[in-house]
Coordinates of C-alpha atoms in Angstrom, one line a residue:
Chain A
X12 CA 0.0 0.0 0.0
X13 CA 2.2 2.7 -1.3
X14 CA -0.1 5.6 -2.1
X15 CA 1.8 8.5 -3.5
X16 CA -0.7 11.1 -2.4
X17 CA 0.9 10.8 1.0
X18 CA 4.3 12.4 1.6
X19 CA 4.6 10.5 4.8
X20 CA 3.3 7.0 4.6
X21 CA 3.6 4.6 7.5
X22 CA 2.3 1.1 7.2
X23 CA 2.1 -1.3 10.2
X24 CA 5.3 0.0 11.8
X25 CA 6.4 -1.9 14.8
X26 CA 9.3 -1.0 17.1
X27 CA 10.5 -2.5 20.3
X28 CA 13.6 -1.9 22.4
X29 CA 15.4 -5.1 23.4
X30 CA 16.1 -5.7 27.1
X31 CA 15.3 -8.2 29.9
X32 CA 11.7 -7.3 29.3
X33 CA 11.5 -6.1 25.7
X34 CA 9.6 -2.8 25.4
X35 CA 7.1 -2.8 22.5
X36 CA 7.0 0.9 21.9
X37 CA 5.1 1.2 18.5
X38 CA 2.4 -1.3 17.7
X39 CA 1.2 -1.6 14.1
X40 CA 1.3 2.1 13.5
X41 CA -0.1 3.2 10.2
X42 CA -0.3 6.8 9.3
X43 CA -0.6 9.0 6.2
X44 CA 0.3 12.7 6.0
X45 CA -0.4 14.6 2.8
X46 CA 1.8 17.1 1.2
X47 CA 1.2 20.6 2.6
X48 CA -0.4 19.5 5.9
X49 CA 0.3 21.0 9.3
X50 CA 0.0 18.1 11.6
X51 CA 0.6 17.6 15.3
X52 CA 1.3 14.3 17.0
X53 CA 0.2 14.4 20.6
X54 CA 0.6 12.0 23.4
X55 CA 1.6 11.6 27.0
X56 CA 5.2 11.0 27.9
X57 CA 6.0 7.4 27.2
X58 CA 3.3 7.1 24.6
X59 CA 5.8 6.4 21.8
X60 CA 5.6 9.8 20.2
X61 CA 9.3 10.5 20.4
X62 CA 10.1 7.1 18.9
X63 CA 7.7 7.8 16.1
X64 CA 9.4 11.1 15.5
X65 CA 12.9 9.4 15.4
X66 CA 11.6 7.0 12.8
X67 CA 10.0 9.8 10.8
X68 CA 13.3 11.7 11.0
X69 CA 15.4 8.7 9.9
X70 CA 17.2 8.9 13.2
X71 CA 16.1 5.4 14.2
X72 CA 15.2 2.1 12.6
X73 CA 12.0 0.2 12.9
X74 CA 11.5 -3.6 13.2
X75 CA 8.7 -4.3 10.7
X76 CA 6.4 -2.5 8.4
X77 CA 7.1 0.1 5.7
X78 CA 7.8 3.8 5.8
X79 CA 7.8 5.8 2.6
X80 CA 9.0 9.4 2.7
X81 CA 8.2 11.4 -0.5
X82 CA 8.0 8.1 -2.3
X83 CA 11.3 6.7 -1.0
X84 CA 11.2 3.5 1.0
X85 CA 13.1 4.2 4.3
X86 CA 14.2 0.8 5.4
X87 CA 17.6 -0.8 6.3
X88 CA 19.5 2.3 5.1
X89 CA 23.3 2.6 5.4
X90 CA 24.5 5.3 7.7
X91 CA 25.7 7.3 4.7
X92 CA 22.4 7.0 2.8
X93 CA 20.4 7.9 5.9
X94 CA 22.7 11.0 6.5
X95 CA 22.1 12.1 2.8
X96 CA 18.3 11.6 3.1
X97 CA 18.2 13.6 6.4
X98 CA 20.2 16.3 4.7
X99 CA 18.0 16.5 1.6
X100 CA 14.5 15.7 2.8
X101 CA 14.1 16.6 6.5
X102 CA 14.4 19.8 8.4
X103 CA 14.6 19.4 12.1
X104 CA 13.5 21.8 14.8
X105 CA 14.3 20.8 18.4
X106 CA 12.9 21.7 21.8
X107 CA 16.4 22.7 23.0
X108 CA 17.2 24.4 19.7
X109 CA 20.4 22.4 19.3
X110 CA 22.5 25.2 17.8
X111 CA 26.2 24.8 17.9
X112 CA 27.4 27.1 20.7
X113 CA 30.6 28.3 19.2
X114 CA 29.2 29.1 15.8
X115 CA 27.3 32.4 15.1
X116 CA 23.7 32.4 13.8
X117 CA 24.8 32.6 10.2
X118 CA 27.3 29.7 10.4
X119 CA 24.7 27.6 12.3
X120 CA 22.1 28.1 9.5
X121 CA 24.7 27.4 6.8
X122 CA 26.0 24.2 8.4
X123 CA 23.7 21.7 6.6
X124 CA 25.0 23.0 3.2
X125 CA 28.6 22.4 4.4
X126 CA 27.8 18.7 4.3
X127 CA 26.6 19.1 0.8
X128 CA 29.9 20.5 -0.3
X129 CA 28.6 23.9 -1.1
X130 CA 31.1 26.8 -1.0
X131 CA 31.2 29.0 2.0
X132 CA 30.3 32.1 0.0
X133 CA 27.2 30.5 -1.5
X134 CA 26.0 28.9 1.7
X135 CA 26.4 32.1 3.7
X136 CA 24.4 34.0 1.0
X137 CA 21.6 31.3 1.3
X138 CA 21.8 31.4 5.1
X139 CA 21.5 35.1 5.1
X140 CA 18.4 34.8 3.0
X141 CA 16.8 32.4 5.5
X142 CA 17.7 34.6 8.4
X143 CA 16.0 37.6 6.6
X144 CA 12.9 35.5 6.2
X145 CA 12.9 34.8 9.9
X146 CA 13.5 38.5 10.6
X147 CA 16.9 37.6 12.2
X148 CA 19.2 39.3 9.6
X149 CA 20.5 41.8 12.2
X150 CA 21.5 38.9 14.5
X151 CA 23.5 37.0 11.9
X152 CA 26.9 37.4 13.7
X153 CA 25.5 36.7 17.2
X154 CA 26.4 33.6 19.1
X155 CA 23.4 31.5 20.3
X156 CA 24.2 32.5 23.9
X157 CA 23.6 36.1 22.9
X158 CA 20.0 35.3 21.6
X159 CA 16.7 34.9 23.4
X160 CA 14.8 31.6 23.3
X161 CA 12.5 32.8 20.5
X162 CA 15.4 34.1 18.5
X163 CA 17.3 30.8 18.9
X164 CA 14.2 28.9 17.6
X165 CA 14.0 31.2 14.6
X166 CA 17.6 30.5 13.8
X167 CA 17.0 26.8 14.2
X168 CA 14.0 27.0 11.9
X169 CA 16.1 28.9 9.3
X170 CA 18.7 26.1 9.6
X171 CA 15.9 23.5 9.0
X172 CA 14.6 25.4 5.9
X173 CA 17.9 26.1 4.2
X174 CA 18.1 22.7 2.6
X175 CA 14.5 23.2 1.2
X176 CA 13.4 19.8 2.8
X177 CA 10.3 17.8 1.9
X178 CA 9.1 17.9 5.5
X179 CA 9.7 19.9 8.6
X180 CA 9.9 17.9 11.8
X181 CA 9.5 19.8 15.0
X182 CA 10.0 18.1 18.4
X183 CA 8.3 20.2 21.2
X184 CA 9.4 23.4 19.4
X185 CA 7.7 25.6 22.0
X186 CA 8.6 23.5 25.0
X187 CA 11.4 25.8 26.2
X188 CA 9.6 29.1 25.4
X189 CA 7.1 31.3 27.3
X190 CA 3.5 31.5 26.0
X191 CA 3.9 34.8 24.2
X192 CA 7.0 33.5 22.3
X193 CA 5.3 30.2 21.7
X194 CA 2.5 31.9 19.9
X195 CA 5.0 33.8 17.8
X196 CA 6.9 30.6 16.8
X197 CA 3.6 28.8 16.1
X198 CA 2.7 31.7 13.8
X199 CA 6.0 31.1 12.0
X200 CA 5.0 27.5 11.4
X201 CA 1.5 28.5 10.3
X202 CA 3.0 31.0 7.8
X203 CA 5.4 28.4 6.5
X204 CA 2.5 26.0 6.1
X205 CA 0.6 28.7 4.2
X206 CA 3.5 28.7 1.8
X207 CA 3.0 25.0 1.2
X208 CA 5.4 23.4 3.7
X209 CA 4.5 20.0 5.2
X210 CA 5.1 20.3 8.9
X211 CA 4.8 17.7 11.6
X212 CA 5.0 18.9 15.2
X213 CA 5.3 16.5 18.1
X214 CA 4.0 18.0 21.3
X215 CA 2.2 17.3 24.5
X216 CA 0.9 20.9 24.7
X217 CA -2.9 21.1 23.7
X218 CA -2.5 24.8 22.9
X219 CA 0.1 23.9 20.3
X220 CA -2.1 21.1 18.9
X221 CA -5.0 23.4 18.6
X222 CA -3.1 25.6 16.2
X223 CA -2.4 22.7 13.7
X224 CA -4.9 21.5 11.1
X225 CA -4.9 17.9 12.2
X226 CA -4.1 16.2 15.5
X227 CA -2.9 12.7 15.6
X228 CA -3.1 11.2 19.1
X229 CA -0.9 8.4 20.1
X230 CA -1.3 6.4 23.3
X231 CA 0.5 3.3 24.4
X232 CA 2.1 2.8 21.1
X233 CA -1.0 3.0 19.0
X234 CA -2.7 5.8 17.0
X235 CA -5.9 6.6 18.8
X236 CA -7.7 8.6 16.2
Chain B
X17 CA 33.5 11.9 -3.3
X18 CA 35.2 14.9 -1.8
X19 CA 38.8 14.6 -0.9
X20 CA 39.1 16.2 2.6
X21 CA 42.8 17.2 2.0
X22 CA 42.1 19.3 -1.1
X23 CA 38.8 20.7 0.2
X24 CA 39.2 24.3 1.3
X25 CA 35.8 24.1 3.0
X26 CA 37.0 21.3 5.2
X27 CA 40.1 23.3 6.2
X28 CA 37.9 26.4 6.9
X29 CA 35.6 24.4 9.1
X30 CA 38.6 23.0 11.1
X31 CA 40.2 26.5 11.4
X32 CA 36.8 27.8 12.6
X33 CA 36.4 25.0 15.2
X34 CA 39.9 25.4 16.5
X35 CA 39.9 29.2 16.7
X36 CA 36.4 29.3 18.2
X37 CA 37.4 27.0 21.1
X38 CA 40.5 28.8 22.2
X39 CA 40.9 27.3 25.7
X40 CA 40.5 23.7 24.5
X41 CA 42.8 24.3 21.5
X42 CA 45.4 26.0 23.7
X43 CA 45.4 23.2 26.4
X44 CA 45.6 20.4 23.8
X45 CA 48.2 22.3 21.8
X46 CA 50.3 23.0 25.0
X47 CA 50.5 19.3 25.7
X48 CA 51.9 18.6 22.3
X49 CA 54.1 21.7 22.4
X50 CA 55.6 20.5 25.7
X51 CA 56.1 16.9 24.5
X52 CA 58.0 17.9 21.4
X53 CA 59.9 20.6 23.2
X54 CA 61.0 18.2 25.9
X55 CA 62.0 15.5 23.4
X56 CA 63.9 18.0 21.3
X57 CA 65.7 19.4 24.4
X58 CA 66.6 16.0 25.6
X59 CA 68.2 15.0 22.3
X60 CA 69.9 18.4 21.9
X61 CA 71.0 18.2 25.5
X62 CA 72.6 14.8 25.2
X63 CA 74.4 16.1 22.1
X64 CA 75.6 19.0 24.2
X65 CA 76.8 16.7 27.0
X66 CA 78.7 14.7 24.5
X67 CA 80.3 17.7 23.0
X68 CA 81.2 19.1 26.5
X69 CA 82.9 15.8 27.3
X70 CA 84.6 15.4 24.0
X71 CA 86.0 18.9 24.3
X72 CA 88.4 17.3 26.8
X73 CA 89.8 15.1 24.0
X74 CA 89.9 17.8 21.4
X75 CA 92.9 17.6 19.1
X76 CA 93.7 14.1 20.4
X77 CA 93.9 11.1 18.1
X78 CA 91.9 8.2 19.7
X79 CA 94.1 5.5 18.3
X80 CA 97.4 6.5 20.0
X81 CA 99.7 4.1 21.7
X82 CA 103.0 4.8 23.6
X83 CA 105.9 2.5 24.1
X84 CA 108.4 3.3 26.8
X85 CA 111.3 1.5 28.5
X86 CA 110.8 -0.3 31.8
X87 CA 113.0 -2.6 33.9
X88 CA 113.4 -6.4 33.3
X89 CA 111.6 -8.7 35.7
X90 CA 113.4 -11.8 34.7
X91 CA 117.1 -12.6 34.5
X92 CA 118.1 -13.4 30.9
X93 CA 121.3 -14.1 28.9
X94 CA 123.5 -13.6 32.0
X95 CA 121.9 -10.3 33.0
X96 CA 120.2 -9.9 36.4
X97 CA 116.5 -8.9 36.6
X98 CA 115.8 -5.3 37.4
X99 CA 118.0 -4.0 34.5
X100 CA 116.7 -0.9 32.9
X101 CA 115.9 -1.1 29.2
X102 CA 117.6 1.3 26.9
X103 CA 115.1 1.9 24.1
X104 CA 117.1 3.3 21.1
X105 CA 116.7 4.5 17.5
X106 CA 117.4 1.0 16.2
X107 CA 114.2 -0.3 17.9
X108 CA 112.3 2.6 16.4
X109 CA 113.5 1.9 12.9
X110 CA 112.7 -1.8 13.4
X111 CA 109.2 -1.0 14.6
X112 CA 108.5 1.4 11.7
X113 CA 109.8 -1.1 9.2
X114 CA 107.9 -4.0 10.5
X115 CA 104.5 -2.2 11.0
X116 CA 103.4 -0.3 7.9
X117 CA 100.0 0.3 9.6
X118 CA 101.7 3.0 11.8
X119 CA 100.3 6.2 10.4
X120 CA 102.2 8.8 12.4
X121 CA 104.9 8.3 14.9
X122 CA 107.5 10.2 16.9
X123 CA 110.4 9.3 19.1
X124 CA 110.4 11.7 22.1
X125 CA 113.2 12.6 24.6
X126 CA 112.4 14.6 27.7
X127 CA 114.6 16.9 29.7
X128 CA 114.0 19.6 32.3
X129 CA 115.3 23.0 31.3
X130 CA 115.2 26.6 32.2
X131 CA 114.0 28.7 29.3
X132 CA 115.9 32.0 29.6
X133 CA 115.2 35.2 27.6
X134 CA 117.1 38.3 28.9
X135 CA 116.3 38.6 32.6
X136 CA 113.2 36.4 32.4
X137 CA 113.4 32.8 33.2
X138 CA 110.9 29.9 33.2
X139 CA 111.2 26.3 34.2
X140 CA 109.8 24.1 31.4
X141 CA 109.7 20.6 30.2
X142 CA 111.9 20.3 27.2
X143 CA 110.7 17.8 24.6
X144 CA 112.8 16.6 21.7
X145 CA 110.2 15.5 19.1
X146 CA 110.0 14.4 15.5
X147 CA 107.6 16.3 13.1
X148 CA 105.0 13.4 13.4
X149 CA 104.3 14.5 17.0
X150 CA 102.0 17.3 15.7
X151 CA 100.0 14.8 13.7
X152 CA 99.4 12.8 16.9
X153 CA 98.5 15.6 19.2
X154 CA 97.3 18.4 16.9
X155 CA 98.5 21.3 19.0
X156 CA 96.8 24.7 18.7
X157 CA 99.3 26.9 16.9
X158 CA 99.0 30.4 18.2
X159 CA 101.8 31.8 16.1
X160 CA 104.4 30.5 13.6
X161 CA 104.6 26.8 13.0
X162 CA 105.5 23.5 14.6
X163 CA 108.8 21.5 14.2
X164 CA 109.0 20.3 10.5
X165 CA 110.9 17.7 8.6
X166 CA 113.7 20.0 7.6
X167 CA 114.2 21.2 11.3
X168 CA 114.7 17.6 12.4
X169 CA 116.7 16.3 9.4
X170 CA 119.2 19.2 9.8
X171 CA 119.1 19.3 13.6
X172 CA 118.3 23.0 13.5
X173 CA 118.5 25.0 16.7
X174 CA 114.9 26.0 16.6
X175 CA 112.2 25.7 19.2
X176 CA 108.4 25.9 19.6
X177 CA 107.4 27.4 22.9
X178 CA 104.3 26.5 24.9
X179 CA 102.0 29.5 25.5
X180 CA 102.4 29.6 29.3
X181 CA 106.2 29.5 29.0
X182 CA 106.0 32.2 26.2
X183 CA 103.8 34.4 28.5
X184 CA 106.3 34.1 31.3
X185 CA 109.5 35.0 29.4
X186 CA 108.2 37.3 26.6
X187 CA 105.2 38.8 28.4
X188 CA 103.2 40.7 25.8
X189 CA 106.0 41.1 23.3
X190 CA 106.4 39.1 20.1
X191 CA 108.0 35.7 20.6
X192 CA 108.7 34.7 17.0
X193 CA 112.3 35.1 15.9
X194 CA 113.6 35.6 19.4
X195 CA 116.5 33.5 20.6
X196 CA 116.1 31.7 24.0
X197 CA 118.6 29.8 26.0
X198 CA 117.7 26.2 27.0
X199 CA 120.3 24.6 29.3
X200 CA 123.1 26.7 27.9
X201 CA 122.3 26.3 24.2
X202 CA 120.4 29.0 22.2
X203 CA 117.4 28.2 20.0
X204 CA 115.3 30.5 17.7
X205 CA 111.6 30.6 18.4
X206 CA 109.6 29.5 15.3
X207 CA 106.2 29.0 16.9
X208 CA 104.0 29.2 20.0
X209 CA 101.5 26.4 20.8
X210 CA 99.0 25.1 23.4
X211 CA 96.2 22.6 23.8
X212 CA 92.5 22.5 24.9
X213 CA 92.3 18.8 25.8
X214 CA 92.9 17.7 29.4
X215 CA 94.9 14.7 28.4
X216 CA 98.7 14.7 28.5
X217 CA 101.0 11.9 27.6
X218 CA 104.6 12.3 28.7
X219 CA 104.4 14.9 31.4
X220 CA 103.2 18.5 31.3
X221 CA 100.6 20.0 29.0
X222 CA 101.9 21.5 25.8
X223 CA 101.4 25.0 27.2
X224 CA 104.1 24.3 29.8
X225 CA 106.6 22.7 27.3
X226 CA 109.3 23.8 24.9
X227 CA 109.7 21.6 21.8
X228 CA 112.9 21.2 19.8
X229 CA 113.7 18.8 17.0
X230 CA 114.6 15.3 18.2
X231 CA 117.9 15.3 16.4
X232 CA 118.8 18.7 17.8
X233 CA 118.2 17.5 21.4
X234 CA 120.1 14.3 20.7
X235 CA 123.2 16.1 19.5
X236 CA 123.1 19.1 21.8
X237 CA 122.7 17.3 25.0
X238 CA 124.7 14.1 24.2
X239 CA 121.8 11.7 24.4
X240 CA 123.2 9.2 21.9
X241 CA 120.6 6.9 20.4
X242 CA 118.4 7.0 23.5
X243 CA 114.6 7.2 23.2
X244 CA 112.4 8.1 26.2
X245 CA 109.1 7.5 24.6
X246 CA 107.9 6.2 21.2
X247 CA 104.4 7.5 20.2
X248 CA 102.4 6.3 17.3
X249 CA 99.0 6.3 15.8
X250 CA 97.6 3.4 13.8
X251 CA 95.8 3.7 10.5
X252 CA 92.0 3.6 10.7
X253 CA 90.6 0.0 10.7
X254 CA 93.3 -1.2 13.1
X255 CA 93.8 -0.8 16.8
X256 CA 97.2 -0.3 18.5
X257 CA 96.5 -3.3 20.7
X258 CA 96.9 -5.6 17.7
X259 CA 100.6 -4.7 17.4
X260 CA 101.6 -4.8 21.1
X261 CA 103.1 -8.3 21.0
X262 CA 104.9 -7.7 17.7
X263 CA 106.4 -4.5 19.2
X264 CA 107.5 -6.4 22.3
X265 CA 109.1 -9.1 20.2
X266 CA 110.9 -6.6 18.0
X267 CA 112.3 -4.8 21.1
X268 CA 113.3 -8.1 22.8
X269 CA 115.2 -9.2 19.7
X270 CA 117.4 -6.1 20.0
X271 CA 118.1 -6.3 23.8
X272 CA 119.1 -9.0 26.3
X273 CA 115.6 -9.4 27.7
X274 CA 113.4 -12.5 28.0
X275 CA 110.8 -12.6 25.1
X276 CA 108.0 -13.1 27.7
X277 CA 109.2 -10.3 30.0
X278 CA 106.3 -7.8 29.9
X279 CA 107.8 -5.5 32.5
X280 CA 110.8 -4.6 30.3
X281 CA 108.7 -2.5 27.9
X282 CA 105.8 -0.3 28.9
X283 CA 102.9 -0.2 26.4
X284 CA 100.0 2.2 26.8
X285 CA 97.1 1.9 24.4
X286 CA 94.9 4.9 24.6
X287 CA 92.2 3.4 22.4
X288 CA 91.4 1.2 25.4
X289 CA 90.7 4.3 27.5
X290 CA 88.6 5.7 24.7
X291 CA 86.5 2.6 24.5
X292 CA 85.4 3.4 28.0
X293 CA 84.5 7.0 27.0
X294 CA 82.7 5.6 24.1
X295 CA 80.7 3.4 26.4
X296 CA 79.7 6.4 28.4
X297 CA 78.6 8.1 25.2
X298 CA 76.6 5.1 24.3
X299 CA 75.1 5.2 27.7
X300 CA 74.1 8.8 27.4
X301 CA 72.6 8.1 24.0
X302 CA 70.6 5.1 25.3
X303 CA 69.4 7.1 28.3
X304 CA 68.3 10.0 26.1
X305 CA 66.5 7.5 23.9
X306 CA 64.9 5.7 26.8
X307 CA 63.7 8.9 28.5
X308 CA 62.8 10.2 25.0
X309 CA 60.6 7.3 24.2
X310 CA 59.0 7.7 27.6
X311 CA 58.3 11.4 26.9
X312 CA 57.0 10.5 23.5
X313 CA 54.7 7.9 24.9
X314 CA 53.3 10.1 27.7
X315 CA 52.8 12.8 25.1
X316 CA 50.9 10.6 22.8
X317 CA 48.8 9.1 25.6
X318 CA 48.1 12.7 26.6
X319 CA 46.9 13.5 23.1
X320 CA 44.7 10.4 23.0
X321 CA 43.3 11.3 26.4
X322 CA 42.5 14.9 25.4
X323 CA 41.0 13.7 22.1
X324 CA 38.8 11.3 24.1
X325 CA 37.6 14.0 26.5
X326 CA 37.0 16.3 23.5
X327 CA 34.9 13.7 21.8
X328 CA 32.9 13.1 25.0
X329 CA 32.4 16.9 25.4
X330 CA 31.3 17.2 21.8
X331 CA 28.9 14.3 21.7
X332 CA 26.0 16.6 21.6
X333 CA 27.5 18.7 18.8
X334 CA 28.4 15.7 16.8
X335 CA 24.9 14.4 17.2
X336 CA 23.5 17.7 15.9
X337 CA 25.9 17.5 12.9
X338 CA 24.9 13.9 12.2
X339 CA 21.2 14.9 12.4
X340 CA 21.5 17.6 9.8
X341 CA 23.4 15.4 7.3
X342 CA 27.0 14.7 8.4
X343 CA 28.2 11.3 7.4
X344 CA 30.3 9.1 9.7
X345 CA 33.2 9.8 7.5
X346 CA 32.7 13.6 7.8
X347 CA 33.0 13.3 11.5
X348 CA 36.1 11.1 11.6
X349 CA 37.8 13.3 9.0
X350 CA 36.9 16.4 11.1
X351 CA 38.2 14.9 14.4
X352 CA 41.5 13.6 12.9
X353 CA 42.1 16.7 10.8
X354 CA 41.7 18.8 13.9
X355 CA 44.2 16.8 15.9
X356 CA 46.7 16.7 13.0
X357 CA 46.5 20.4 12.4
X358 CA 46.9 21.0 16.1
X359 CA 49.8 18.5 16.4
X360 CA 51.7 20.1 13.4
X361 CA 51.3 23.7 14.6
X362 CA 52.0 22.9 18.3
X363 CA 54.8 20.5 17.4
X364 CA 56.6 23.1 15.2
X365 CA 56.2 25.6 18.1
X366 CA 57.7 23.1 20.5
X367 CA 60.7 22.5 18.3
X368 CA 61.2 26.2 17.7
X369 CA 61.1 26.7 21.5
X370 CA 63.6 24.0 22.1
X371 CA 65.9 25.4 19.4
X372 CA 65.7 28.8 21.0
X373 CA 66.8 27.3 24.4
X374 CA 69.6 25.3 22.8
X375 CA 70.6 28.5 21.0
X376 CA 70.8 30.3 24.4
X377 CA 72.8 27.5 25.8
X378 CA 75.2 27.7 22.9
X379 CA 75.5 31.4 23.5
X380 CA 76.4 30.8 27.1
X381 CA 78.8 27.8 26.7
X382 CA 80.1 28.5 23.2
X383 CA 79.3 24.9 22.3
X384 CA 77.1 24.3 19.2
X385 CA 74.2 22.5 20.8
X386 CA 72.2 22.1 17.6
X387 CA 69.2 20.0 16.9
X388 CA 69.8 18.6 13.5
X389 CA 67.0 19.4 11.0
X390 CA 66.5 15.7 10.3
X391 CA 66.0 15.0 14.0
X392 CA 63.6 17.9 14.4
X393 CA 61.6 16.6 11.4
X394 CA 61.7 13.0 12.8
X395 CA 60.3 14.2 16.1
X396 CA 57.5 16.1 14.3
X397 CA 56.6 13.2 12.0
X398 CA 56.7 10.7 14.9
X399 CA 54.4 13.0 17.0
X400 CA 52.1 13.4 14.0
X401 CA 51.9 9.7 13.2
X402 CA 51.5 8.6 16.9
X403 CA 49.3 11.5 17.7
X404 CA 47.0 10.7 14.9
X405 CA 47.1 7.0 15.9
X406 CA 46.2 8.0 19.4
X407 CA 43.3 10.1 18.0
X408 CA 41.9 7.2 16.0
X409 CA 40.1 5.4 18.9
X410 CA 38.4 8.6 20.1
X411 CA 37.6 9.5 16.4
X412 CA 35.9 6.1 15.9
X413 CA 34.1 6.6 19.2
X414 CA 32.9 9.9 17.7
X415 CA 31.9 8.2 14.5
X416 CA 29.6 5.9 16.3
X417 CA 27.7 8.7 18.0
X418 CA 24.1 8.4 16.8
X419 CA 22.2 11.5 15.7
X420 CA 19.6 10.6 18.3
X421 CA 22.0 11.9 20.9
X422 CA 21.2 15.4 19.7
X423 CA 17.5 14.8 20.6
X424 CA 18.0 12.9 23.8
X425 CA 20.3 15.5 25.4
X426 CA 18.3 18.3 26.6

């Protein structure tokens, strides 16, 4: 069942972590997300939503089932192939921003292009463009430690967008922000979605979920609705 | 596939990482700097020590042997034991004819004399020598020349004065061309000499001697054919010891002494003494090598340790890099390149530092304590190779960091 109308297409995904008592985290998860959707995946802690995000982001393997991302089967990939697919297809936004502390905003945004072998001049120009879109052009030479939480998340979103990825994956993107800044960041996601970006946000915050077009609830390793 | 060595982007990234983590770069670099500097100083220092020691033997051939008359210890051919041996010119001729391996040689006679010039007087050892003497002992010639073939062949009344004697009788005035009296006979000064080595054979150092041709001494002071000492050097590839027994037989044949009477002729082989010195040199070299290898090892382990800590500290950063598209190879290249750049720069700094110190020592002692360029390069290359090897385990550890780490670590 590989329906190309879905950009993210999960079919009967199972994932368990080995141990004395093996932990069955994802149980027959099937999920389809269309191109241009703004979706949130919600669930309590321990529900399996982080594992689902890791699989969606090609950061982790799954045991059985099939995952197609933009028509590409993501299964048993080599480290190098996985790194390439992450670089070309996925933009990550993290709760703790995950900017490199000793690099300024511009260099952080440009870093994904370094691993594509793009020249410094070109990637800095592209990074500047992304920062301008995020309204962060005047902070380009600032280190992450010199930026507020909202500003850091804008830089992180700029970094996620610079590769023009198929999907944007956000893991609790507002978890470390106050409510006012959270709303601003969510507005950024809504604006990007309005431009046609496919965005998946993992969160446990109902206020965040409300601002997305579809909420997928996960509980005890199963999709609830 | 990109070749990291020819990829300017790769170098820029390494430069940025190193320069933006100044404390870490400095601390790692200092470890390598100190390791190379210590190793270079150790090797340069042992070289200096050897040179300091060998200054004592400067101008001294290491394959010298001296034969000199003793007393018989056995009665032989009707003569009682205890008879003094009269070494003479016939013995010398026999030895020179029989042993072509003798390179330079000189018969020497020794007297005590008062060197007198005007009102000034100095007590000196008077040596009658053949021209070969200067080939054996390489005196430092301050002025003029040493005794030559023509002086000896013609028994000229010329002398070469040791510097100390010259200072006493001539003071600051010119010595060359002056005539001095030695035990009632006048000689013209043709040279002044001295020595730097601490070794003397046949009495006083050259600075306290006056030299005249052997033939002049023999005829002036009625010494007949007598020879007090016979000095020789042996050609390279042979040692004087090989000829000791032959020399003893040659002398015994010419005198009424028992062929097996070793007391009749004294034989002193300096190369035996030098073997001891050479053993000390070997010891110094081995010690330097041993401590050097230890220094190298602790330096390399230090690099490995620091690289390990750096990788641990950067787990989160490496996770982020992997999440946004870095391949395992990108990470390993980055970690190894950083350590190689650091090792090269800090290593060169360490060697420059050691060279400066050795230069200062040279300035103070006047002894060239140089670190040969090849040794410096060898130290650098060794540190680079071993340092990189030590960085491989941490780099592989870094390579295995999963991008998930970036997400897990809050």
